[in-house]
mmCIF file of C-alpha atoms in Angstrom:
data_model
loop_
_atom_site.group_PDB
_atom_site.id
_atom_site.type_symbol
_atom_site.label_atom_id
_atom_site.label_comp_id
_atom_site.label_asym_id
_atom_site.label_seq_id
_atom_site.Cartn_x
_atom_site.Cartn_y
_atom_site.Cartn_z
ATOM 1 C CA LYS A 99 -66.262 144.335 -111.408
ATOM 2 C CA ARG A 100 -69.689 145.659 -111.661
ATOM 3 C CA ARG A 101 -71.788 146.254 -108.808
ATOM 4 C CA PRO A 102 -74.664 143.803 -108.647
ATOM 5 C CA SER A 103 -78.179 145.041 -109.537
ATOM 6 C CA PRO A 104 -81.532 145.022 -107.466
ATOM 7 C CA SER A 105 -83.074 142.831 -110.144
ATOM 8 C CA ALA A 106 -80.460 140.056 -109.266
ATOM 9 C CA PHE A 107 -81.793 139.733 -105.887
ATOM 10 C CA SER A 108 -84.961 139.436 -107.386
ATOM 11 C CA ARG A 109 -83.950 136.730 -109.687
ATOM 12 C CA ALA A 110 -82.267 134.656 -106.612
ATOM 13 C CA VAL A 111 -85.448 135.140 -104.884
ATOM 14 C CA CYS A 112 -88.157 132.494 -106.362
ATOM 15 C CA PRO A 113 -91.957 132.738 -105.171
ATOM 16 C CA PRO A 114 -93.350 132.068 -102.955
ATOM 17 C CA VAL A 115 -90.963 133.345 -100.492
ATOM 18 C CA ALA A 116 -90.831 133.329 -96.493
ATOM 19 C CA LEU A 117 -89.012 136.267 -94.869
ATOM 20 C CA PRO A 118 -88.201 135.050 -91.443
ATOM 21 C CA ASP A 119 -87.106 138.067 -89.183
ATOM 22 C CA SER A 120 -85.916 138.505 -85.735
ATOM 23 C CA VAL A 121 -85.639 141.503 -83.054
ATOM 24 C CA GLN A 122 -82.225 142.199 -84.216
ATOM 25 C CA TRP A 123 -83.100 142.503 -88.307
ATOM 26 C CA GLU A 124 -86.412 143.440 -89.129
ATOM 27 C CA GLY A 125 -87.895 141.910 -92.271
ATOM 28 C CA ARG A 126 -90.620 144.502 -93.412
ATOM 29 C CA SER A 127 -88.052 147.080 -95.070
ATOM 30 C CA LEU A 128 -87.100 144.426 -97.086
ATOM 31 C CA LEU A 129 -90.491 143.249 -97.620
ATOM 32 C CA LYS A 130 -91.582 146.600 -98.880
ATOM 33 C CA ALA A 131 -88.423 146.767 -101.305
ATOM 34 C CA LEU A 132 -89.501 143.521 -102.829
ATOM 35 C CA ILE A 133 -92.955 145.009 -103.342
ATOM 36 C CA LYS A 134 -91.514 148.364 -104.823
ATOM 37 C CA ASN A 135 -89.623 146.119 -107.382
ATOM 38 C CA ALA A 136 -92.969 144.167 -107.885
ATOM 39 C CA ALA A 137 -94.879 147.339 -108.675
ATOM 40 C CA LEU A 138 -92.017 148.496 -111.122
ATOM 41 C CA ARG A 139 -91.665 145.457 -113.344
ATOM 42 C CA GLY A 140 -95.620 145.776 -113.568
ATOM 43 C CA ASP A 141 -97.054 143.380 -111.153
ATOM 44 C CA GLN A 142 -100.354 144.312 -109.803
ATOM 45 C CA VAL A 143 -99.654 144.117 -106.097
ATOM 46 C CA HIS A 144 -102.187 143.137 -103.229
ATOM 47 C CA VAL A 145 -101.249 143.683 -99.770
ATOM 48 C CA LEU A 146 -102.826 141.815 -96.705
ATOM 49 C CA GLY A 147 -102.003 144.159 -94.038
ATOM 50 C CA CYS A 148 -102.281 143.225 -90.580
ATOM 51 C CA GLU A 149 -99.769 144.804 -88.030
ATOM 52 C CA VAL A 150 -99.733 148.179 -89.464
ATOM 53 C CA SER A 151 -101.963 150.660 -90.675
ATOM 54 C CA GLU A 152 -102.247 151.465 -94.566
ATOM 55 C CA GLU A 153 -101.180 154.905 -94.273
ATOM 56 C CA GLU A 154 -97.979 153.738 -92.512
ATOM 57 C CA PHE A 155 -97.265 150.686 -94.805
ATOM 58 C CA ARG A 156 -97.581 153.300 -98.011
ATOM 59 C CA GLU A 157 -95.249 155.734 -96.305
ATOM 60 C CA GLY A 158 -92.345 156.018 -98.479
ATOM 61 C CA PHE A 159 -93.669 154.557 -101.691
ATOM 62 C CA GLU A 160 -93.410 156.804 -104.662
ATOM 63 C CA PRO A 161 -96.865 157.708 -106.184
ATOM 64 C CA ASP A 162 -96.438 154.910 -109.213
ATOM 65 C CA VAL A 163 -96.038 152.191 -106.535
ATOM 66 C CA ASN A 164 -98.932 153.323 -104.393
ATOM 67 C CA SER A 165 -100.896 153.126 -107.709
ATOM 68 C CA ARG A 166 -100.617 149.539 -108.252
ATOM 69 C CA LEU A 167 -100.802 148.534 -104.643
ATOM 70 C CA VAL A 168 -104.414 147.048 -103.789
ATOM 71 C CA TYR A 169 -104.419 147.125 -99.746
ATOM 72 C CA HIS A 170 -106.508 145.018 -97.924
ATOM 73 C CA ASP A 171 -106.722 146.009 -94.614
ATOM 74 C CA LEU A 172 -107.130 143.800 -91.495
ATOM 75 C CA PHE A 173 -105.676 146.368 -89.264
ATOM 76 C CA LYS A 174 -108.415 148.549 -88.427
ATOM 77 C CA ASP A 175 -111.239 146.045 -87.311
ATOM 78 C CA PRO A 176 -109.813 142.555 -88.247
ATOM 79 C CA LEU A 177 -112.727 140.840 -86.841
ATOM 80 C CA ASN A 178 -115.328 143.809 -87.979
ATOM 81 C CA TRP A 179 -116.501 144.450 -84.149
ATOM 82 C CA SER A 180 -117.252 147.545 -85.200
ATOM 83 C CA LYS A 181 -120.165 146.694 -87.911
ATOM 84 C CA THR A 182 -119.270 149.559 -90.156
ATOM 85 C CA GLY A 183 -118.988 147.531 -93.094
ATOM 86 C CA GLU A 184 -115.552 148.594 -93.728
ATOM 87 C CA ALA A 185 -113.913 145.767 -92.476
ATOM 88 C CA LEU A 186 -113.131 142.670 -94.974
ATOM 89 C CA PRO A 187 -116.253 140.290 -94.644
ATOM 90 C CA GLY A 188 -115.120 136.913 -93.162
ATOM 91 C CA GLY A 189 -112.136 138.223 -91.349
ATOM 92 C CA PRO A 190 -108.458 136.976 -92.102
ATOM 93 C CA LEU A 191 -109.967 133.464 -93.462
ATOM 94 C CA GLY A 192 -112.236 135.134 -95.841
ATOM 95 C CA ALA A 193 -109.429 137.752 -96.992
ATOM 96 C CA LEU A 194 -107.384 134.831 -97.742
ATOM 97 C CA ARG A 195 -110.242 133.313 -99.713
ATOM 98 C CA ALA A 196 -110.903 136.167 -101.540
ATOM 99 C CA LEU A 197 -107.640 136.660 -102.704
ATOM 100 C CA CYS A 198 -107.261 133.272 -103.914
ATOM 101 C CA GLY A 199 -110.574 133.498 -105.471
ATOM 102 C CA ARG A 200 -109.583 136.429 -108.162
ATOM 103 C CA THR A 201 -109.716 135.961 -111.781
ATOM 104 C CA GLN A 202 -107.794 139.010 -112.924
ATOM 105 C CA PRO A 203 -105.238 138.303 -115.775
ATOM 106 C CA GLY A 204 -101.374 139.283 -115.558
ATOM 107 C CA PRO A 205 -98.579 138.830 -113.093
ATOM 108 C CA VAL A 206 -99.636 139.422 -109.422
ATOM 109 C CA THR A 207 -97.651 139.800 -106.292
ATOM 110 C CA ILE A 208 -99.425 138.767 -103.189
ATOM 111 C CA ALA A 209 -97.627 140.181 -99.890
ATOM 112 C CA LEU A 210 -98.640 138.960 -96.446
ATOM 113 C CA ASP A 211 -97.945 141.279 -93.497
ATOM 114 C CA SER A 212 -97.446 139.383 -91.771
ATOM 115 C CA LEU A 213 -97.578 135.381 -91.399
ATOM 116 C CA SER A 214 -97.673 135.736 -87.491
ATOM 117 C CA TRP A 215 -100.572 137.711 -86.998
ATOM 118 C CA LEU A 216 -102.205 135.282 -89.241
ATOM 119 C CA LEU A 217 -100.996 132.214 -87.502
ATOM 120 C CA PHE A 218 -102.341 133.705 -84.266
ATOM 121 C CA HIS A 219 -106.115 133.801 -85.569
ATOM 122 C CA LEU A 220 -105.812 130.660 -87.988
ATOM 123 C CA PRO A 221 -104.853 127.231 -87.474
ATOM 124 C CA CYS A 222 -101.649 126.245 -88.884
ATOM 125 C CA THR A 223 -103.381 123.589 -91.423
ATOM 126 C CA THR A 224 -106.037 126.077 -92.819
ATOM 127 C CA LEU A 225 -103.253 128.650 -93.604
ATOM 128 C CA CYS A 226 -100.767 126.375 -95.111
ATOM 129 C CA GLN A 227 -103.636 125.129 -97.263
ATOM 130 C CA LEU A 228 -104.640 128.591 -98.342
ATOM 131 C CA LEU A 229 -101.076 129.765 -98.729
ATOM 132 C CA HIS A 230 -100.456 126.567 -100.881
ATOM 133 C CA ALA A 231 -103.810 127.821 -103.186
ATOM 134 C CA LEU A 232 -102.581 131.403 -103.419
ATOM 135 C CA SER A 233 -99.300 130.005 -105.186
ATOM 136 C CA HIS A 234 -101.175 127.313 -107.215
ATOM 137 C CA GLN A 235 -104.118 129.277 -108.573
ATOM 138 C CA ASN A 236 -105.462 126.194 -110.570
ATOM 139 C CA ALA A 237 -105.587 124.751 -107.319
ATOM 140 C CA CYS A 238 -108.010 126.688 -105.793
ATOM 141 C CA PRO A 239 -111.434 125.291 -104.510
ATOM 142 C CA ASP A 240 -113.693 127.429 -106.352
ATOM 143 C CA GLY A 241 -112.191 126.473 -109.989
ATOM 144 C CA SER A 242 -111.050 129.972 -110.861
ATOM 145 C CA SER A 243 -109.014 130.169 -113.642
ATOM 146 C CA PRO A 244 -104.976 130.157 -113.105
ATOM 147 C CA VAL A 245 -103.246 133.782 -114.003
ATOM 148 C CA GLU A 246 -100.388 134.142 -115.541
ATOM 149 C CA ARG A 247 -97.989 134.353 -112.673
ATOM 150 C CA VAL A 248 -98.349 134.661 -108.992
ATOM 151 C CA HIS A 249 -95.353 135.612 -106.363
ATOM 152 C CA VAL A 250 -96.254 135.334 -102.383
ATOM 153 C CA LEU A 251 -94.545 137.163 -100.161
ATOM 154 C CA GLY A 252 -94.952 136.225 -96.618
ATOM 155 C CA LEU A 253 -93.253 138.132 -93.495
ATOM 156 C CA ILE A 254 -92.754 135.955 -90.538
ATOM 157 C CA HIS A 255 -91.698 136.834 -86.887
ATOM 158 C CA GLU A 256 -89.677 133.566 -86.127
ATOM 159 C CA GLU A 257 -88.933 134.046 -82.944
ATOM 160 C CA LEU A 258 -92.478 134.167 -81.899
ATOM 161 C CA HIS A 259 -93.429 130.527 -82.928
ATOM 162 C CA GLY A 260 -92.063 127.254 -82.364
ATOM 163 C CA PRO A 261 -90.162 125.010 -85.034
ATOM 164 C CA GLY A 262 -93.459 123.301 -85.771
ATOM 165 C CA PRO A 263 -95.069 126.251 -87.711
ATOM 166 C CA VAL A 264 -91.844 127.660 -88.717
ATOM 167 C CA GLY A 265 -90.965 124.533 -90.535
ATOM 168 C CA ALA A 266 -94.461 124.139 -91.979
ATOM 169 C CA LEU A 267 -94.685 127.435 -93.763
ATOM 170 C CA SER A 268 -90.980 127.128 -94.567
ATOM 171 C CA SER A 269 -91.840 123.864 -96.639
ATOM 172 C CA LEU A 270 -94.205 125.819 -98.739
ATOM 173 C CA ALA A 271 -91.850 128.340 -99.957
ATOM 174 C CA GLN A 272 -89.852 127.892 -102.761
ATOM 175 C CA ALA A 273 -87.256 130.682 -101.567
ATOM 176 C CA GLU A 274 -86.303 131.105 -97.623
ATOM 177 C CA VAL A 275 -84.135 134.641 -97.014
ATOM 178 C CA THR A 276 -83.123 134.954 -93.496
ATOM 179 C CA LEU A 277 -81.750 138.346 -92.523
ATOM 180 C CA SER A 278 -78.557 138.601 -90.512
ATOM 181 C CA GLY A 279 -75.069 140.602 -90.782
ATOM 182 C CA MET A 280 -72.388 142.015 -88.912
ATOM 183 C CA LEU A 281 -72.456 145.935 -87.838
ATOM 184 C CA ASP A 282 -74.149 148.015 -90.370
ATOM 185 C CA GLN A 283 -73.696 145.985 -93.239
ATOM 186 C CA THR A 284 -77.090 143.385 -93.600
ATOM 187 C CA SER A 285 -76.793 140.210 -95.212
ATOM 188 C CA ALA A 286 -79.732 137.980 -96.587
ATOM 189 C CA HIS A 287 -79.327 134.208 -96.484
ATOM 190 C CA ILE A 288 -81.464 132.710 -99.469
ATOM 191 C CA VAL A 289 -82.168 128.947 -99.627
ATOM 192 C CA ASN A 290 -84.168 128.020 -102.998
ATOM 193 C CA ARG A 291 -86.009 124.697 -103.138
ATOM 194 C CA ARG A 292 -87.025 123.678 -106.431
ATOM 195 C CA LEU A 293 -89.110 120.846 -107.264
ATOM 196 C CA ARG A 294 -86.869 117.592 -108.071
ATOM 197 C CA GLN A 295 -83.490 119.593 -107.287
ATOM 198 C CA ARG A 296 -81.282 120.086 -104.618
ATOM 199 C CA PRO A 297 -81.818 123.402 -102.658
ATOM 200 C CA THR A 298 -79.190 126.288 -103.547
ATOM 201 C CA GLN A 299 -78.163 128.657 -101.415
ATOM 202 C CA GLN A 300 -76.406 132.176 -101.518
ATOM 203 C CA THR A 301 -75.852 135.324 -99.978
ATOM 204 C CA GLN A 302 -76.771 138.781 -100.679
ATOM 205 C CA TRP A 303 -75.395 141.970 -98.929
ATOM 206 C CA PHE A 304 -77.390 144.931 -99.130
ATOM 207 C CA SER A 305 -78.751 148.499 -97.823
ATOM 208 C CA ILE A 306 -82.335 149.568 -98.206
ATOM 209 C CA LEU A 307 -82.663 153.339 -99.393
ATOM 210 C CA PRO A 308 -85.365 155.621 -97.596
ATOM 211 C CA ASP A 309 -87.315 155.242 -100.389
ATOM 212 C CA PHE A 310 -87.416 151.342 -100.052
ATOM 213 C CA SER A 311 -84.650 150.828 -103.229
ATOM 214 C CA LEU A 312 -82.609 148.000 -102.772
ATOM 215 C CA HIS A 313 -78.556 148.575 -102.858
ATOM 216 C CA LEU A 314 -76.852 145.394 -103.355
ATOM 217 C CA HIS A 315 -72.871 145.494 -102.070
ATOM 218 C CA ARG A 316 -70.224 143.085 -102.856
ATOM 219 C CA VAL A 317 -69.266 140.913 -100.684
ATOM 220 C CA PRO A 318 -67.253 142.487 -97.907
ATOM 221 C CA ALA A 319 -63.830 141.952 -97.592
ATOM 222 C CA ARG A 320 -63.017 140.547 -93.945
ATOM 223 C CA GLU A 321 -59.656 141.548 -92.786
ATOM 224 C CA PRO A 322 -57.785 139.409 -90.618
ATOM 225 C CA ARG A 323 -57.760 140.510 -87.107
ATOM 226 C CA PRO A 324 -55.045 139.819 -84.886
ATOM 227 C CA CYS A 325 -55.839 137.622 -81.920
ATOM 228 C CA PRO A 326 -55.873 138.965 -78.687
ATOM 229 C CA PRO A 327 -52.899 137.954 -76.389
ATOM 230 C CA THR A 328 -54.262 135.149 -74.181
ATOM 231 C CA THR A 329 -53.292 135.305 -70.426
ATOM 232 C CA GLN A 330 -53.049 131.605 -68.654
ATOM 233 C CA VAL A 331 -55.358 131.772 -65.449
ATOM 234 C CA ASP A 332 -54.006 130.886 -62.309
ATOM 235 C CA PRO A 333 -56.893 128.858 -60.563
ATOM 236 C CA THR A 334 -55.129 128.852 -57.273
ATOM 237 C CA ALA A 335 -54.532 132.881 -57.435
ATOM 238 C CA HIS A 336 -57.620 133.662 -55.063
ATOM 239 C CA LEU A 337 -57.673 130.612 -52.632
ATOM 240 C CA THR A 338 -57.569 131.236 -48.795
ATOM 241 C CA PHE A 339 -54.864 128.807 -48.447
ATOM 242 C CA ASN A 340 -51.473 128.238 -50.134
ATOM 243 C CA LEU A 341 -50.785 125.034 -52.618
ATOM 244 C CA HIS A 342 -47.285 126.182 -53.599
ATOM 245 C CA LEU A 343 -44.111 125.151 -51.565
ATOM 246 C CA SER A 344 -41.219 127.401 -50.973
ATOM 247 C CA LYS A 345 -37.724 125.801 -51.845
ATOM 248 C CA LYS A 346 -37.008 125.512 -47.781
ATOM 249 C CA GLU A 347 -40.488 123.823 -47.511
ATOM 250 C CA LYS A 348 -39.679 121.340 -50.340
ATOM 251 C CA GLU A 349 -36.216 120.511 -48.576
ATOM 252 C CA ALA A 350 -37.669 119.794 -45.241
ATOM 253 C CA LYS A 351 -40.591 117.752 -46.547
ATOM 254 C CA ASP A 352 -37.900 115.478 -48.290
ATOM 255 C CA SER A 353 -35.960 115.279 -45.405
ATOM 256 C CA LEU A 354 -38.792 114.282 -43.377
ATOM 257 C CA THR A 355 -38.767 110.806 -41.912
ATOM 258 C CA LEU A 356 -42.341 109.260 -41.438
ATOM 259 C CA PRO A 357 -43.460 107.575 -38.146
ATOM 260 C CA PHE A 358 -44.304 104.179 -39.795
ATOM 261 C CA GLN A 359 -40.825 104.188 -42.146
ATOM 262 C CA PHE A 360 -38.328 101.992 -41.245
ATOM 263 C CA SER A 361 -34.973 103.931 -41.050
ATOM 264 C CA SER A 362 -31.451 102.976 -39.858
ATOM 265 C CA GLU A 363 -32.211 105.148 -36.827
ATOM 266 C CA LYS A 364 -34.784 102.923 -35.721
ATOM 267 C CA GLN A 365 -32.769 100.151 -36.348
ATOM 268 C CA GLN A 366 -30.296 100.861 -34.166
ATOM 269 C CA ALA A 367 -33.005 101.914 -31.856
ATOM 270 C CA LEU A 368 -34.233 98.353 -32.322
ATOM 271 C CA LEU A 369 -31.077 96.500 -31.704
ATOM 272 C CA ARG A 370 -30.344 98.490 -28.345
ATOM 273 C CA PRO A 371 -33.668 98.894 -26.826
ATOM 274 C CA GLY A 372 -33.564 101.614 -23.874
ATOM 275 C CA PRO A 373 -34.853 101.057 -20.550
ATOM 276 C CA GLY A 374 -38.501 100.720 -20.075
ATOM 277 C CA GLN A 375 -38.939 100.923 -24.324
ATOM 278 C CA SER A 376 -41.831 98.362 -25.513
ATOM 279 C CA THR A 377 -40.175 95.842 -27.887
ATOM 280 C CA SER A 378 -43.818 95.225 -29.718
ATOM 281 C CA GLN A 379 -43.321 97.803 -32.211
ATOM 282 C CA ILE A 380 -44.355 97.478 -35.950
ATOM 283 C CA PHE A 381 -42.375 99.382 -38.655
ATOM 284 C CA TYR A 382 -43.513 98.984 -42.758
ATOM 285 C CA GLU A 383 -40.391 99.206 -45.155
ATOM 286 C CA PRO A 384 -42.079 99.988 -48.537
ATOM 287 C CA ASP A 385 -41.220 97.620 -51.560
ATOM 288 C CA ALA A 386 -40.653 98.537 -54.947
ATOM 289 C CA TYR A 387 -44.233 97.740 -55.916
ATOM 290 C CA ASP A 388 -45.833 100.164 -53.245
ATOM 291 C CA ASP A 389 -47.668 102.981 -54.093
ATOM 292 C CA LEU A 390 -48.098 105.373 -51.549
ATOM 293 C CA ASP A 391 -49.912 108.693 -51.964
ATOM 294 C CA GLN A 392 -49.625 110.597 -49.001
ATOM 295 C CA GLU A 393 -52.987 112.679 -49.990
ATOM 296 C CA ASP A 394 -55.228 109.080 -50.364
ATOM 297 C CA PRO A 395 -53.535 106.755 -47.880
ATOM 298 C CA ASP A 396 -56.395 104.321 -48.480
ATOM 299 C CA ASP A 397 -56.360 104.360 -52.532
ATOM 300 C CA ASP A 398 -55.552 100.655 -52.680
ATOM 301 C CA LEU A 399 -59.058 99.687 -50.691
ATOM 302 C CA ASP A 400 -60.843 101.068 -53.788
ATOM 303 C CA ILE A 401 -63.021 103.006 -51.672
#
């Protein structure tokens, strides 16, 4: 079999794309790998950087990739407090509206790093409206002409938000890529949602090289692991008293006659009462339907 190519991964991910990550599996490396793939296929890439500096984000990219990357910096001064004029006008809201209002032709990829940062600075409804406008350029409020193709990539730190915002952003995305894996192997669980079609799911195993190239793997063969031997735990092992009886103790218990039981010895004693013995004694002889429980003698009372 031929090894899958990185383009197969890109074809499996239909824009707009949501990339939820977690503490165990960070998603920025995959975001940068998808950005590199978009730049190499000829897209103009716009990056709205919020969580890392431009120098850190561009690090690792080749010069031809960096040349096609337009970085919109919200990391240095997101709210323009320094008044140096270097900050984007209007803050994060103005930056998103500027991306929505661009009119340049040709395929464009817009990467948002990250949606979590934007959620902390914008209302969820406002962010959802702007993301919808980004992926549907003909719906922009300023009436700008649509471009040939728009890919929107959004990284979101899923553990920082409740199910409401995450669900709202996921509903806008045509593809949701969730990272997981085992040991040193990373997997991307891709859910594609197309209009008037059933969602499709697939899993891609991959690794990311130092230059942010995607290296796809075949589905790893899982060898059956032998089940560890199960040892039955004795619940009475660490008690301060003994629940088990020895053979002699069982024999002594079975041969014991309880004081209220009627036996032949007691019958003979009643027939031949001794001197001074009281004749007003009561003895109980159980019948076949009696249920005597020595542990709970009041069981018949339903207490």
